[in-house]
């Protein structure tokens, strides 16, 4: 298996793309083969004639040379889907980073996410962390029983992760006509949420706020 720093090793490798078109127990369907770029990445656009319906589809990308693979998901949503955003960094964990040895979850965090999910909103988790940390972060969320949702990472190491968060959310709103109902995060996320025109009643900051931010958000301890 390749580690997070082995991506260059994957340069110029053929990768077979398989999608389970009838989840959860359907067969894997081969879609195409792509060649990795100099960063060990592949990109693929599903052709119009094979477009998937609304749902969540498992994806398996297999390196043809040594048969190692990466698992992921494609989520197909109707336009106008409403969602609630949760910034992972500095808000879910009681410590600053979730990359330590299983840091304690902030009290009430899981209950708040579950509350919005039960109301019918799509859950989207965003983080400024690189996608090479995906497996560890997703495992931490699952270990602590956070509800399933879409998780967005940065494409590798970026100089401005907050801008990456803002651009991702902006693309959901402008390109896919999705609607943000509420957004949770730490104080550093206020600028992200205000940049995409969220109003103060929609922005929930976990922990302590400052006088400067009092008119831009609502402060919560994560307890409803």
Short mmCIF file of C-alpha atoms in Angstrom, two decimals:
data_model
loop_
_atom_site.label_atom_id
_atom_site.label_comp_id
_atom_site.label_asym_id
_atom_site.label_seq_id
_atom_site.Cartn_x
_atom_site.Cartn_y
_atom_site.Cartn_z
CA UNK A 1 0.00 0.00 0.00
CA UNK A 2 1.09 3.58 -0.62
CA UNK A 3 1.58 5.98 2.25
CA UNK A 4 0.62 9.68 2.24
CA UNK A 5 4.07 10.72 1.03
CA UNK A 6 4.35 8.11 -1.74
CA UNK A 7 2.20 9.86 -4.32
CA UNK A 8 5.12 10.60 -6.65
CA UNK A 9 5.62 6.83 -6.91
CA UNK A 10 2.23 6.69 -8.63
CA UNK A 11 3.24 9.00 -11.49
CA UNK A 12 2.19 7.67 -14.89
CA UNK A 13 0.33 4.64 -13.54
CA UNK A 14 -2.85 3.28 -15.11
CA UNK A 15 -5.80 3.28 -12.71
CA UNK A 16 -9.00 1.34 -13.39
CA UNK A 17 -12.15 3.09 -12.16
CA UNK A 18 -15.00 0.92 -10.86
CA UNK A 19 -18.34 2.16 -9.52
CA UNK A 20 -21.01 0.15 -7.71
CA UNK A 21 -24.00 1.41 -9.69
CA UNK A 22 -26.59 -0.48 -7.62
CA UNK A 23 -25.47 -0.11 -3.99
CA UNK A 24 -25.22 -1.40 -1.37
CA UNK A 25 -24.72 -4.96 -2.62
CA UNK A 26 -24.53 -4.61 -6.39
CA UNK A 27 -21.65 -5.55 -8.64
CA UNK A 28 -18.68 -3.33 -9.42
CA UNK A 29 -18.97 -1.86 -12.90
CA UNK A 30 -15.82 -0.92 -14.80
CA UNK A 31 -16.09 2.62 -16.18
CA UNK A 32 -12.70 3.57 -17.60
CA UNK A 33 -8.93 3.69 -17.14
CA UNK A 34 -7.05 6.91 -16.44
CA UNK A 35 -3.32 7.64 -16.07
CA UNK A 36 -2.05 9.40 -12.95
CA UNK A 37 -0.37 12.80 -13.24
CA UNK A 38 2.93 13.89 -11.69
CA UNK A 39 1.23 14.17 -8.28
CA UNK A 40 -0.13 10.64 -8.41
CA UNK A 41 -3.71 11.81 -9.01
CA UNK A 42 -6.37 10.95 -11.54
CA UNK A 43 -9.46 12.86 -12.61
CA UNK A 44 -12.44 11.41 -14.41
CA UNK A 45 -15.71 12.78 -15.74
CA UNK A 46 -18.59 10.35 -16.00
CA UNK A 47 -19.95 10.53 -19.56
CA UNK A 48 -23.49 11.74 -20.08
CA UNK A 49 -24.70 8.36 -21.33
CA UNK A 50 -23.61 6.71 -18.07
CA UNK A 51 -24.87 9.41 -15.73
CA UNK A 52 -25.87 8.16 -12.28
CA UNK A 53 -29.17 8.85 -10.56
CA UNK A 54 -29.56 10.53 -7.18
CA UNK A 55 -27.80 8.53 -4.48
CA UNK A 56 -24.45 7.58 -2.95
CA UNK A 57 -22.21 5.26 -4.95
CA UNK A 58 -19.04 3.45 -3.79
CA UNK A 59 -16.01 3.98 -6.02
CA UNK A 60 -12.95 1.75 -6.21
CA UNK A 61 -9.83 2.92 -8.06
CA UNK A 62 -7.38 0.09 -8.70
CA UNK A 63 -3.75 0.62 -9.71
CA UNK A 64 -3.30 -1.80 -12.58
CA UNK A 65 0.41 -2.35 -11.94
CA UNK A 66 0.24 -3.77 -8.40
CA UNK A 67 -3.53 -4.01 -7.74
CA UNK A 68 -3.46 -1.64 -4.76
CA UNK A 69 -6.61 0.44 -4.56
CA UNK A 70 -8.35 3.43 -3.00
CA UNK A 71 -12.00 3.52 -1.94
CA UNK A 72 -14.22 6.56 -2.16
CA UNK A 73 -17.80 7.63 -2.85
CA UNK A 74 -19.71 9.71 -5.38
CA UNK A 75 -22.74 11.55 -4.05
CA UNK A 76 -25.37 12.65 -6.57
CA UNK A 77 -27.77 15.26 -5.19
CA UNK A 78 -30.79 17.11 -6.55
CA UNK A 79 -30.36 20.83 -7.18
CA UNK A 80 -31.55 22.96 -4.29
CA UNK A 81 -30.43 20.49 -1.61
CA UNK A 82 -30.14 22.22 1.77
CA UNK A 83 -27.20 21.37 3.99
CA UNK A 84 -25.51 22.23 7.27
CA UNK A 85 -21.74 22.74 7.34
CA UNK A 86 -19.42 21.66 10.14
CA UNK A 87 -15.78 22.69 10.10
CA UNK A 88 -13.82 19.86 11.72
CA UNK A 89 -10.69 21.81 12.67
CA UNK A 90 -10.80 23.21 16.18
CA UNK A 91 -14.54 22.72 16.69
CA UNK A 92 -15.35 19.01 17.07
CA UNK A 93 -12.36 18.09 19.20
CA UNK A 94 -11.68 19.50 22.64
CA UNK A 95 -8.05 19.87 21.57
CA UNK A 96 -6.76 22.01 18.70
CA UNK A 97 -5.91 19.07 16.46
CA UNK A 98 -7.65 15.77 15.85
CA UNK A 99 -4.43 14.23 14.62
CA UNK A 100 -3.19 13.32 18.09
CA UNK A 101 -3.92 10.08 19.91
CA UNK A 102 -7.73 10.08 19.77
CA UNK A 103 -8.45 13.53 21.24
CA UNK A 104 -11.61 13.93 23.28
CA UNK A 105 -14.75 15.00 21.43
CA UNK A 106 -16.23 18.31 22.50
CA UNK A 107 -19.34 17.73 24.62
CA UNK A 108 -22.56 17.73 22.61
CA UNK A 109 -20.87 17.81 19.20
CA UNK A 110 -22.28 14.51 17.94
CA UNK A 111 -25.77 15.37 19.22
CA UNK A 112 -25.82 18.66 17.32
CA UNK A 113 -24.83 17.02 14.04
CA UNK A 114 -27.41 14.29 14.56
CA UNK A 115 -30.06 16.93 15.33
CA UNK A 116 -29.63 18.57 11.93
CA UNK A 117 -29.49 15.22 10.16
CA UNK A 118 -32.78 14.15 11.75
CA UNK A 119 -34.36 17.38 10.50
CA UNK A 120 -33.52 16.22 6.98
CA UNK A 121 -30.49 18.35 6.16
CA UNK A 122 -27.48 16.98 4.31
CA UNK A 123 -24.37 17.06 6.51
CA UNK A 124 -21.14 18.38 5.01
CA UNK A 125 -17.87 18.31 6.94
CA UNK A 126 -15.09 20.63 5.76
CA UNK A 127 -11.47 20.74 6.79
CA UNK A 128 -8.35 22.59 5.77
CA UNK A 129 -6.36 19.38 6.08
CA UNK A 130 -4.80 17.74 3.00
CA UNK A 131 -6.53 14.74 1.47
CA UNK A 132 -3.58 12.55 2.45
CA UNK A 133 -5.08 12.61 5.97
CA UNK A 134 -8.49 11.46 4.74
CA UNK A 135 -8.37 7.92 6.12
CA UNK A 136 -7.37 9.01 9.60
CA UNK A 137 -9.88 11.86 9.87
CA UNK A 138 -12.80 9.83 8.50
CA UNK A 139 -11.93 6.97 10.87
CA UNK A 140 -11.97 9.43 13.80
CA UNK A 141 -15.42 10.69 12.83
CA UNK A 142 -16.75 7.14 12.53
CA UNK A 143 -15.13 6.03 15.79
CA UNK A 144 -17.02 8.74 17.67
CA UNK A 145 -20.33 8.04 15.91
CA UNK A 146 -20.64 11.26 13.94
CA UNK A 147 -23.46 10.92 11.39
CA UNK A 148 -22.52 10.10 7.81
CA UNK A 149 -21.94 13.04 5.54
CA UNK A 150 -19.79 14.43 2.77
CA UNK A 151 -16.23 15.23 3.87
CA UNK A 152 -14.21 17.84 1.96
CA UNK A 153 -10.41 17.98 2.17
CA UNK A 154 -7.85 20.23 0.52
CA UNK A 155 -6.23 18.92 -2.65
CA UNK A 156 -2.81 18.25 -1.15
CA UNK A 157 -0.92 20.88 0.82
CA UNK A 158 -2.26 24.39 0.24
CA UNK A 159 -1.02 27.76 1.48
CA UNK A 160 -4.49 29.12 2.29
CA UNK A 161 -6.80 26.37 3.60
CA UNK A 162 -9.48 28.89 4.63
CA UNK A 163 -9.76 30.12 1.06
CA UNK A 164 -10.02 26.52 -0.10
CA UNK A 165 -12.95 25.98 2.29
CA UNK A 166 -14.65 29.14 1.03
CA UNK A 167 -14.17 28.21 -2.63
CA UNK A 168 -15.54 24.71 -2.05
CA UNK A 169 -18.69 26.00 -0.34
CA UNK A 170 -19.12 28.77 -2.89
CA UNK A 171 -19.01 26.22 -5.71
CA UNK A 172 -21.79 24.19 -4.05
CA UNK A 173 -23.98 27.28 -3.84
CA UNK A 174 -23.25 28.89 -7.21
CA UNK A 175 -22.57 25.87 -9.44
CA UNK A 176 -24.94 23.30 -7.92
CA UNK A 177 -27.68 25.59 -6.55
CA UNK A 178 -27.34 24.06 -3.09
CA UNK A 179 -28.38 26.04 -0.03
CA UNK A 180 -26.53 26.44 3.27
CA UNK A 181 -28.95 26.46 6.19
CA UNK A 182 -26.38 26.82 9.00
CA UNK A 183 -22.62 26.64 9.48
CA UNK A 184 -20.55 25.65 12.52
CA UNK A 185 -16.86 26.23 13.13
CA UNK A 186 -14.23 27.97 15.20
CA UNK A 187 -13.46 31.69 15.22
CA UNK A 188 -11.17 31.34 12.20
CA UNK A 189 -14.12 30.07 10.14
CA UNK A 190 -16.15 33.26 10.53
CA UNK A 191 -14.31 34.87 7.61
CA UNK A 192 -15.02 31.79 5.50
CA UNK A 193 -18.74 31.89 6.17
CA UNK A 194 -19.14 35.65 5.82
CA UNK A 195 -17.28 35.53 2.49
CA UNK A 196 -20.07 33.34 1.08
CA UNK A 197 -22.73 35.75 2.34
CA UNK A 198 -24.03 33.83 5.34
CA UNK A 199 -25.82 36.02 7.87
CA UNK A 200 -24.91 36.11 11.61
CA UNK A 201 -27.94 33.96 12.63
CA UNK A 202 -26.63 31.21 10.33
CA UNK A 203 -23.08 31.14 11.74
CA UNK A 204 -22.41 29.21 14.96
CA UNK A 205 -18.99 29.53 16.52
CA UNK A 206 -17.93 26.86 18.98
CA UNK A 207 -16.03 28.02 22.05
CA UNK A 208 -15.13 31.59 22.91
CA UNK A 209 -15.73 34.50 20.62
CA UNK A 210 -14.25 38.00 20.67
CA UNK A 211 -15.91 41.40 20.80
CA UNK A 212 -14.92 41.91 17.19
CA UNK A 213 -16.92 38.85 16.12
CA UNK A 214 -19.99 39.32 18.32
CA UNK A 215 -22.02 40.94 15.56
CA UNK A 216 -20.94 38.40 12.94
CA UNK A 217 -21.97 35.11 14.53
CA UNK A 218 -23.55 33.23 17.41
CA UNK A 219 -21.41 31.57 20.05
CA UNK A 220 -22.24 28.03 21.14
CA UNK A 221 -20.75 25.37 23.38
CA UNK A 222 -22.30 22.78 21.00
CA UNK A 223 -25.16 22.09 23.40
CA UNK A 224 -28.57 22.88 21.90
#
